Coordinates of C-alpha atoms in Angstrom, one line a residue:
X188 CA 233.9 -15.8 259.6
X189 CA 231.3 -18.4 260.6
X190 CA 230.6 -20.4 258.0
X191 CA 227.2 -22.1 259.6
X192 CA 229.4 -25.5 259.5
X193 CA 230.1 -27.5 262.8
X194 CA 228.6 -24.8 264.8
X195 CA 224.8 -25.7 264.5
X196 CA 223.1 -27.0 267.9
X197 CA 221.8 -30.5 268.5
X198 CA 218.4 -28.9 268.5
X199 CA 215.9 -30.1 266.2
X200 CA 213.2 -27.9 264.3
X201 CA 210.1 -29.6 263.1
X202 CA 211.4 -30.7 259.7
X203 CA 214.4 -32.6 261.5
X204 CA 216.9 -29.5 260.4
X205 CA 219.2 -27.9 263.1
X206 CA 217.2 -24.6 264.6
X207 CA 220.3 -22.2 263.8
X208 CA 222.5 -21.7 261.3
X209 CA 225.5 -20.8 263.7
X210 CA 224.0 -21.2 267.4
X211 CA 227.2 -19.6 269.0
X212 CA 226.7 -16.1 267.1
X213 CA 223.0 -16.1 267.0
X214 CA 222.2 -16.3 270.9
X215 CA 225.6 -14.6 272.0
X216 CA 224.8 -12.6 275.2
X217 CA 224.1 -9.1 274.2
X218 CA 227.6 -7.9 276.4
X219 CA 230.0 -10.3 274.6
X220 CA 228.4 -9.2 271.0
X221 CA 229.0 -5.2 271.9
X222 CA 232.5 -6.3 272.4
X223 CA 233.0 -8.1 269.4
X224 CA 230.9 -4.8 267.7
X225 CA 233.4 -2.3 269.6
X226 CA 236.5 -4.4 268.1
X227 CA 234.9 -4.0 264.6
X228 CA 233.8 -0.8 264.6
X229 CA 237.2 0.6 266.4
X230 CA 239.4 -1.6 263.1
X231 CA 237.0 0.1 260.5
X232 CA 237.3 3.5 261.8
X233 CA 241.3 3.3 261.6
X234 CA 241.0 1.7 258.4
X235 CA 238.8 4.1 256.6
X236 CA 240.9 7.0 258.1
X237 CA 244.2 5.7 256.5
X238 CA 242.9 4.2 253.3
X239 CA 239.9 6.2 252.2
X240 CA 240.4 9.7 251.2
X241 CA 236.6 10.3 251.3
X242 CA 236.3 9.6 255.6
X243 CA 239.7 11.5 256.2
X244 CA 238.5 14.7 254.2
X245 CA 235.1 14.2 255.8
X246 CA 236.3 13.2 259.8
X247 CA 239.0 15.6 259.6
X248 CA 236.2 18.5 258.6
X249 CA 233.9 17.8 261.9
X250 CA 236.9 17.7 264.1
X251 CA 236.8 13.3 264.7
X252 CA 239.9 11.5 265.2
X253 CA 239.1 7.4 265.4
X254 CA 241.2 6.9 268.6
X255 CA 238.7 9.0 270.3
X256 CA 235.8 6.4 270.5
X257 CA 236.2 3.8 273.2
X258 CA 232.5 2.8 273.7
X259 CA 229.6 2.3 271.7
X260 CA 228.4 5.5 272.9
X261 CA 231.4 7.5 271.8
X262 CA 230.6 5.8 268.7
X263 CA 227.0 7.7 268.3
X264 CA 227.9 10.7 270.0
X265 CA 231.2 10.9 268.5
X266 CA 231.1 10.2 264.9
X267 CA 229.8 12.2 261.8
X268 CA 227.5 10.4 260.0
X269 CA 227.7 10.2 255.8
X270 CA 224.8 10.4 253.4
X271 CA 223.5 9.3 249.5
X272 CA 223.8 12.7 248.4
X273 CA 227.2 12.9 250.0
X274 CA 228.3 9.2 248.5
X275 CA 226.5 10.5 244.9
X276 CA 228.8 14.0 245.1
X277 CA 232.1 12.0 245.9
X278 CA 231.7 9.5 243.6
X279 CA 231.0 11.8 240.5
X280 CA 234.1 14.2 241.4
X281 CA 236.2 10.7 241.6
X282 CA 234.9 8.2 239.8
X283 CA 233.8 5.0 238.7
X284 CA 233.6 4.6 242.5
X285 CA 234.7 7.2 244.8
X286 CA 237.6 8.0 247.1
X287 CA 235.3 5.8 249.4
X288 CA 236.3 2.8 247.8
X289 CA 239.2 0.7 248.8
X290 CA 240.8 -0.1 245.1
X291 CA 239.6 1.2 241.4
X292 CA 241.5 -1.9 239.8
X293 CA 239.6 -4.5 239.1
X294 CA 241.5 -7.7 239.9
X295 CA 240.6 -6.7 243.0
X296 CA 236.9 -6.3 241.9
X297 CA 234.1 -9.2 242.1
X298 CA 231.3 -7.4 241.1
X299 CA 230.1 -4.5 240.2
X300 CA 226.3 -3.3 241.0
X301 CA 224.6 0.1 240.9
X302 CA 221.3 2.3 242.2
X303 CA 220.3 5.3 240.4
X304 CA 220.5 9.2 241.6
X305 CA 218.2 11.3 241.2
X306 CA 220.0 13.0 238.0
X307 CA 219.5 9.2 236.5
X308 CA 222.9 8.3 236.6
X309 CA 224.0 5.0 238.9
X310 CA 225.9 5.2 241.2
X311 CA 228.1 2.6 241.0
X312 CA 228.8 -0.1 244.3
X313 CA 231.9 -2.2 243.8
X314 CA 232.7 -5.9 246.1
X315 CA 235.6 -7.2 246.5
X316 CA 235.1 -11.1 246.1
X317 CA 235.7 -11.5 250.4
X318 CA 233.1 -8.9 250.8
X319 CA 231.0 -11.1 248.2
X320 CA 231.8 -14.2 249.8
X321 CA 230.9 -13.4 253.7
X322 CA 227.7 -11.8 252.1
X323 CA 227.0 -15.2 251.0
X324 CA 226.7 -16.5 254.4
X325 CA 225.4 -13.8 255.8
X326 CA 222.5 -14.1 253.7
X327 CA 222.4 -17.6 253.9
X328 CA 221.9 -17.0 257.7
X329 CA 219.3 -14.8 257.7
X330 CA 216.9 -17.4 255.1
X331 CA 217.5 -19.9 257.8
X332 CA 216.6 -17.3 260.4
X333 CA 213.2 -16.9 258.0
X334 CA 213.0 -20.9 258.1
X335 CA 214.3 -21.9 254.6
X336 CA 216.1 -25.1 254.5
X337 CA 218.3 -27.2 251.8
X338 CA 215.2 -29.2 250.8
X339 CA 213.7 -26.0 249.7
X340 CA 213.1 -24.1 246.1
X341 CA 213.2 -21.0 246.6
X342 CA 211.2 -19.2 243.1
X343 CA 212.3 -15.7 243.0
X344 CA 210.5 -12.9 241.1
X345 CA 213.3 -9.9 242.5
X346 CA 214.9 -8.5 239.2
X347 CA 218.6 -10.0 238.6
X348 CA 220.4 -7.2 237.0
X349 CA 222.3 -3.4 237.7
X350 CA 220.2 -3.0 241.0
X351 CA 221.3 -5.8 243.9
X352 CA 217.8 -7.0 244.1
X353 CA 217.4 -10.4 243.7
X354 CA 221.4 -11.5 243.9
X355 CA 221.2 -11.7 247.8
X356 CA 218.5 -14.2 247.8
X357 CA 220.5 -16.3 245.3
X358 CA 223.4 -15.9 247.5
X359 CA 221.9 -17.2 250.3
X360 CA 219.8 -20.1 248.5
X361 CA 222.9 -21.2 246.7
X362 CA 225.3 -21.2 250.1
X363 CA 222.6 -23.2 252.7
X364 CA 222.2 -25.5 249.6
X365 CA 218.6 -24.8 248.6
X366 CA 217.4 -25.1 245.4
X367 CA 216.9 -21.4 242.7
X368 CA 214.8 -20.3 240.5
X369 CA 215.8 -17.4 239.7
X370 CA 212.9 -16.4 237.5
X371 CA 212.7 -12.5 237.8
X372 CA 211.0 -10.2 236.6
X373 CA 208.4 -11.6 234.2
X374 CA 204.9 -12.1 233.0
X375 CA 202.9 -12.6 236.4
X376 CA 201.0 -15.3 235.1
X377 CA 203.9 -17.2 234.1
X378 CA 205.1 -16.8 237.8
X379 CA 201.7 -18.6 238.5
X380 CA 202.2 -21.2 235.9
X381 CA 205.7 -22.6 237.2
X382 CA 204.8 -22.1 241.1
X383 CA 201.9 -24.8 239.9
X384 CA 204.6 -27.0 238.1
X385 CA 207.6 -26.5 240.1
X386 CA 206.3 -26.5 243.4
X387 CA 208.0 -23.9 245.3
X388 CA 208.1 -23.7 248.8
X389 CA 209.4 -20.3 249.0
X390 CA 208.7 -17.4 246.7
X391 CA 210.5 -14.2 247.1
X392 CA 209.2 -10.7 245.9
X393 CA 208.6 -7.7 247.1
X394 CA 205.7 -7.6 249.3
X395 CA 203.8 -5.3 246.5
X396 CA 204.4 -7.8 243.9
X397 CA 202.8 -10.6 246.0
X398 CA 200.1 -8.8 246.4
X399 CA 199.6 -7.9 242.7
X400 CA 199.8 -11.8 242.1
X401 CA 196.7 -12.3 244.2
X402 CA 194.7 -9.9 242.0
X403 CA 196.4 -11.7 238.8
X404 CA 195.4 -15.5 240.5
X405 CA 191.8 -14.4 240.7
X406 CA 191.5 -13.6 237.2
X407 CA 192.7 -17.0 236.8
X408 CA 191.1 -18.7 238.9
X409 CA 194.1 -19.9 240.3
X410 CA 193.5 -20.4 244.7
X411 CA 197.1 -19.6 246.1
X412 CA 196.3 -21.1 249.6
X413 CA 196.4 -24.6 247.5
X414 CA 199.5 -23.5 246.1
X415 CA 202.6 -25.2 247.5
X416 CA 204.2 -21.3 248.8
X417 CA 204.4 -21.9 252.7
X418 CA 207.1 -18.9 253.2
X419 CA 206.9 -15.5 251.6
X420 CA 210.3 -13.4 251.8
X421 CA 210.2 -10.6 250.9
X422 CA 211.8 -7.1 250.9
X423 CA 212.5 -3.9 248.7
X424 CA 210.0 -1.6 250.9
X425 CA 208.6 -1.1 254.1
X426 CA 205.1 -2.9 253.2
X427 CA 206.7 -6.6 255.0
X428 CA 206.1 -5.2 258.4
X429 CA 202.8 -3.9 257.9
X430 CA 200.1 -5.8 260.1
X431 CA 197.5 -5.0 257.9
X432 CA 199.4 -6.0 254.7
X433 CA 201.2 -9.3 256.3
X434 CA 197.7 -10.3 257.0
X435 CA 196.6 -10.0 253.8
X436 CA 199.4 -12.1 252.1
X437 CA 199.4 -14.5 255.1
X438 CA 195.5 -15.7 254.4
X439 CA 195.8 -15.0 250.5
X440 CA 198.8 -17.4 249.9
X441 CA 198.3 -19.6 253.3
X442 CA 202.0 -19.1 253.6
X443 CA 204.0 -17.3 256.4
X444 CA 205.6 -14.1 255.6
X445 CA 209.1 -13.1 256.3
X446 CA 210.3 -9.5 255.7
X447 CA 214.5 -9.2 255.2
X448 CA 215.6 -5.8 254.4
X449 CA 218.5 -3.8 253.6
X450 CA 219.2 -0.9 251.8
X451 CA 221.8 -0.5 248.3
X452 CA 224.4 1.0 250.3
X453 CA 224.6 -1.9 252.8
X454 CA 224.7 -4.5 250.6
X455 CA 225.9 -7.3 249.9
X456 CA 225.0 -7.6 253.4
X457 CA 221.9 -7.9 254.8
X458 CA 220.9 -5.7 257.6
X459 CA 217.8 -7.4 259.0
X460 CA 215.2 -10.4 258.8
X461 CA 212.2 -11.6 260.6
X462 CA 211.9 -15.1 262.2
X463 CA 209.3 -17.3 262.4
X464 CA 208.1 -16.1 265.7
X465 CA 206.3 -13.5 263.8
X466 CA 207.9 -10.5 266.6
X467 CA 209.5 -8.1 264.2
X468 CA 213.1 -8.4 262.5
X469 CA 216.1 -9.2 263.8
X470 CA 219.1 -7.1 263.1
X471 CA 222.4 -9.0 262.6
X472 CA 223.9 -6.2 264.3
X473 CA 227.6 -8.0 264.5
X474 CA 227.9 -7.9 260.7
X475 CA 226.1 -4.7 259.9
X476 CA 225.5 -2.4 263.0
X477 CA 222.2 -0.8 263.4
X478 CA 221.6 2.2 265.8
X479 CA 218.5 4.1 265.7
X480 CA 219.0 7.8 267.1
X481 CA 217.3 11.5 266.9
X482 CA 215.7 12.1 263.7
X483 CA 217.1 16.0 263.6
X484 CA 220.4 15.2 265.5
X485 CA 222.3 11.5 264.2
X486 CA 225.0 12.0 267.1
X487 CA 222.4 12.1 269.9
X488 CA 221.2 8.6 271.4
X489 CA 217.6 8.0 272.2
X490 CA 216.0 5.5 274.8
X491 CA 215.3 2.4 273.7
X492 CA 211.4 2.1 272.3
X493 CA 211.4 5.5 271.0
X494 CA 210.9 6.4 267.2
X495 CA 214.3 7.4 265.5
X496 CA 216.5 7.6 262.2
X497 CA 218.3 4.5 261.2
X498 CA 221.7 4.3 260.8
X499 CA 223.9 1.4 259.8
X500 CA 227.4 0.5 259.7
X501 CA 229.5 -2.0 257.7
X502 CA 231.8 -4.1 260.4
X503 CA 233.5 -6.4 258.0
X504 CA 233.0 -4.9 255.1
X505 CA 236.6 -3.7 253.2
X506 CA 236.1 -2.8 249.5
X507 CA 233.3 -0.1 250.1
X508 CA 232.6 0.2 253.7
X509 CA 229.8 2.6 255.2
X510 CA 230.3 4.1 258.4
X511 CA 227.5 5.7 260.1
X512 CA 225.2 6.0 257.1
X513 CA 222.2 7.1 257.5
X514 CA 219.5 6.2 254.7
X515 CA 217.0 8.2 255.6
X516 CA 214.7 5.5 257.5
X517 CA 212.5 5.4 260.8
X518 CA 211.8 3.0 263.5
X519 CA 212.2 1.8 266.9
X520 CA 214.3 -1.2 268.4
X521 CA 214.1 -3.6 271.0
X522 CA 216.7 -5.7 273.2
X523 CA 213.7 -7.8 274.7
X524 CA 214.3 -11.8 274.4
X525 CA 212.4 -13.3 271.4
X526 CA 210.8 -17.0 271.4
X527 CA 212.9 -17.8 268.6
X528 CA 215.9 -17.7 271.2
X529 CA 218.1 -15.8 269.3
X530 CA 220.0 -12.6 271.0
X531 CA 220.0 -10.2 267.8
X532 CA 218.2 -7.3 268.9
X533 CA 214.7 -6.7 266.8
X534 CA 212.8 -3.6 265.0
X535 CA 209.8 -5.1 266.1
X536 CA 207.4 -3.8 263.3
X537 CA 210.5 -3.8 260.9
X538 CA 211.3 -0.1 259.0
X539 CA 208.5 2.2 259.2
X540 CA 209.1 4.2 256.5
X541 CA 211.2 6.9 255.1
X542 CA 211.6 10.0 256.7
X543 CA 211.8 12.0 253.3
X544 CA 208.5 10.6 252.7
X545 CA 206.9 12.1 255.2
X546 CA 204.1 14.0 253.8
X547 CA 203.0 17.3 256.1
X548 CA 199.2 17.8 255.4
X549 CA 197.6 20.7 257.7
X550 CA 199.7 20.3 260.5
X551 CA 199.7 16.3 260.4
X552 CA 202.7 14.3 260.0
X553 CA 201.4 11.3 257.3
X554 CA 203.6 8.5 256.3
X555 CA 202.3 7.0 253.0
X556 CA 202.9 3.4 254.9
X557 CA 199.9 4.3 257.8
X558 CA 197.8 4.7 254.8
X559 CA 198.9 1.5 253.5
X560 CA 198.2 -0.2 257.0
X561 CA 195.0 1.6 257.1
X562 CA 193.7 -0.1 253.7
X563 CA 194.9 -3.4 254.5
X564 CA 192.7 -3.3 257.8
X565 CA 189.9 -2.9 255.8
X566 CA 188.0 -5.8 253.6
X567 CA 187.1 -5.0 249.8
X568 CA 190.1 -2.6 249.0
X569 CA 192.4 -4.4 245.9
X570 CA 196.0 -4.1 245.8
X571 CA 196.1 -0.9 244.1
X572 CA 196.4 2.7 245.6
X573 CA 197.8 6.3 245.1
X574 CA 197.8 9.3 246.9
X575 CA 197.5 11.9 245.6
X576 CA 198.7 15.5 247.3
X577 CA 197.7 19.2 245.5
X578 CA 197.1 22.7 246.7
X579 CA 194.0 24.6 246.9
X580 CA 194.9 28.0 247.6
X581 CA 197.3 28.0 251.2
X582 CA 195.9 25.0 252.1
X583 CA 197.6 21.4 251.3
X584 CA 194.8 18.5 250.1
X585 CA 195.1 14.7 250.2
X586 CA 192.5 11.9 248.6
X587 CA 193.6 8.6 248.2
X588 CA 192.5 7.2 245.2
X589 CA 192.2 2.5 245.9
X590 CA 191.0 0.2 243.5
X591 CA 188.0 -1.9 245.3
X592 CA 188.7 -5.7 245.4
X593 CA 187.3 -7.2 242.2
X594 CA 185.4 -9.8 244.2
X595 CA 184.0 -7.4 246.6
X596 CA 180.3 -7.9 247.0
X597 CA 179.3 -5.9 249.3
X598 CA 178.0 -1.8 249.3
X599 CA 181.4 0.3 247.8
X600 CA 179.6 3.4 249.6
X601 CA 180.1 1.8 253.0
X602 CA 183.3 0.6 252.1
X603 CA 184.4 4.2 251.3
X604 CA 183.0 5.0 254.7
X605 CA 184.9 2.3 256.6
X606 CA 188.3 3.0 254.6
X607 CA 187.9 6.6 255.3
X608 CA 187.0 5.9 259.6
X609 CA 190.6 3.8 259.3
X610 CA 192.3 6.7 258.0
X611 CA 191.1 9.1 260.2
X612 CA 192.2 6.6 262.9
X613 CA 195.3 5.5 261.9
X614 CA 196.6 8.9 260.2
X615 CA 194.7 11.8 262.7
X616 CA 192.7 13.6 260.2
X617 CA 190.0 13.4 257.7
X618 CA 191.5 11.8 253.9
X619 CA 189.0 11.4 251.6
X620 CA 189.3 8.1 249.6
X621 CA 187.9 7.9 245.8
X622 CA 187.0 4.5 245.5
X623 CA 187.8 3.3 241.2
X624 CA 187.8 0.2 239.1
X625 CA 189.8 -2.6 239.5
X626 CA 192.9 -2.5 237.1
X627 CA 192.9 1.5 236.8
X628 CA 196.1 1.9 238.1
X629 CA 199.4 0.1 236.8
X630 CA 200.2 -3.0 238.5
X631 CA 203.0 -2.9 240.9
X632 CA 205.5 -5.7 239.1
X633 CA 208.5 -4.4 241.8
X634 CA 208.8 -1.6 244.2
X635 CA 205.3 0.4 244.8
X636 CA 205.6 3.7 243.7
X637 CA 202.7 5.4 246.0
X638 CA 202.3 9.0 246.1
X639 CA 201.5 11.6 243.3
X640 CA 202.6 15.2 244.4
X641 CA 201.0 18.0 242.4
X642 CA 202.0 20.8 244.8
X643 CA 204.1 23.8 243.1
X644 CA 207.8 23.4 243.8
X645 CA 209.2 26.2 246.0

């Protein structure tokens, strides 16, 4: 594992740190990383197949046998993929963990973390303490990637508890050596309070919470372009890729914004992160491999560029792996050279949004993140929005209901106008927008919870 020790180039970035954490792995030519991906993937196929009842039961159902994949493409074409539901089933018919899960004893056990199902009940990840460990740098990597160095402190408002949340920024701070404060979840305006005593460089939210603290600066009367923030990273939803919303929080806070995602399955290890050449994210692809293929078919490749499902795979990863899981996320990918000069392969506006979130008004395909883009492009909309989805007789109805900005002066009737032009643009058909009060709807403290469906269940 590189360890980001020894391995850092003689190149200098403007604060007199080394420009990579590990030089060697970061611009690898893209042919030498697929064979170091290949090796990987071809040791956890085996592995899973001899040790995990879960992928024997499941490859030996769809016919797959790990000695038949010999490229990448066999790889796609070749194996099943697995699911949350699927994970969620196995693990409650063999639990605490699942017969996906390399031990149940737990001197073998580091730590134990959890997301909820939809019956309410987590379900339950467990990390071995090597997994835990090569998280660490992995995590540590991708911060440097997003320009954090050891003189940093790094303030963190991502809840520290069941959910992984704000434990991979704490992972990464602590192993490049920067200094944590690992505030969490709390009042906002005692987030304000210690970014004005501590002095942060960094603050780390999701991007909805760091847009809520804008709102909660104005009331008072705090300016957070005088703050000392200079990089936001955040993560926990698709909002960090947003043009419209990254330019929001970029002139709010006068701070540079970098988006570093995964997803509950995949960690401890952290699928992708932007650099500070601002041209998308880069996926560490020889630590968790991403592929995006066919939304309706996950075995059938797609050419680069194109919009597809996401699906990631654990390479190193031995006390839980996934293999071909696919959580339910769209977007596009890109091999073209980035100014950064780093090799990784990018998702060049990050993930686009969920595929189950895909709302089907009168024929249109709307993803609750082009409405969010279409807000953010327009001055005098607040933080705040639903949308709201009923039926009115056959026919399906949207309206999007957005707080205006408090400080807004200007007419809120031509503001309506030029948020519902945007939409109509950016979405395809006519959404009406209700425009209400500032602080009508709950303030988003963590992951924004957008859309309202009144329609009757089938």
């Amino acid at each position: 594992m590189a360890t980001g020790q020894g391995s850092r180039s003689s190149t200098l970035d403007d604060r007199g740190f080394p420009l990579f954490w590990d030089e060697a792995r970061e611009t690898m030519p893209r042919a030498d990383r697929d064979a170091v991906i290949l090796t990987r993937i071809q040791h956890q196929l085996h592995f899973v197949y001899e040790n995990l009842p879960f992928y024997r039961r499941h490859y030996d159902n769809h016919g797959f046998h790990p000695d038949t994949v010999t490229s990448l493409d066999d790889f796609t074409r070749k194996v099943p993929v697995i699911t949350k539901k699927m994970l969620v089933a196995d693990q409650a018919e063999h639990p605490p963990f699942g017969s996906y899960t390399a031990t149940d004893s737990m001197g073998d056990i580091a730590r134990i973390h959890g997301s909820s199902g939809t019956s309410g009940v987590p379900t339950l990840y467990a990390v071995s303490q090597n997994d835990w460990d090569r998280a660490a740098d992995v995590h540590a990597m991708a911060q440097w990637i997003g320009g954090i160095r050891p003189d940093d402190l790094v303030q963190v408002g991502f809840p520290f508890g069941l959910f992984f949340g704000g434990w991979g920024t704490l992972q990464g701070t602590e192993r490049l050596g920067a200094a944590m404060f690992p505030l969490g979840v709390a009042e906002s305006e005692k987030h304000l309070e210690f970014i004005d005593r501590l002095k942060p460089r960094v603050f780390a939210a999701t991007p909805s919470y760091c847009m809520h603290l804008i709102s909660v600066a104005q009331g008072m009367g705090i300016d957070l372009k005088a703050s000392s923030v200079k990089i936001l990273l955040v993560g926990g939803e698709p909002g960090g890729s947003l043009p419209g919303t990254r330019q929001i929080l970029e002139e709010a806070w006068g701070a540079t914004m970098v988006d570093a995602g995964s997803t509950s399955e995949m960690y401890p290890f952290q699928t992708n992160v932007g650099c500070l050449a601002k041209n998308g994210t880069h996926l560490i692809t020889d630590e968790v491999f991403t592929e995006v293929v066919d939304k309706d078919d996950h075995n059938q490749p797609i050419p680069e560029g194109d919009r597809g499902a996401i699906i990631y795979t654990h390479l190193w990863r031995e006390s839980q792996p996934m293999i071909r899981f696919a959580p339910g996320d769209e977007s596009y990918i890109s091999h073209d050279p980035c100014p950064c000069g780093r090799t990784y392969p990018r998702l060049p506006e990050g993930v686009l949004g969920r595929l189950d979130d895909m709302l089907v008004i009168r024929g249109a395909n709307i993803f609750p993140s082009a409405i969010e883009t279409a807000l953010r492009s327009v001055n005098g909309f607040g933080p705040e929005f639903e949308i709201r989805v009923s039926k009115r007789g056959a026919l399906d109805e949207i309206v999007v209901r957005a707080e205006h900005d408090a400080e807004h002066p200007g007419d809120l009737d031509q503001l309506r106008t030029d948020g519902e032009a945007m939409l109509k643009k950016m979405c395809g058909i006519r959404i009406p927008v209700e425009l209400i009060e500032p602080g009508t709807l709950p303030a988003t403290v963590f992951k924004a919870r957008r859309v309202v469906d009144e329609r009757p269940r089938p």
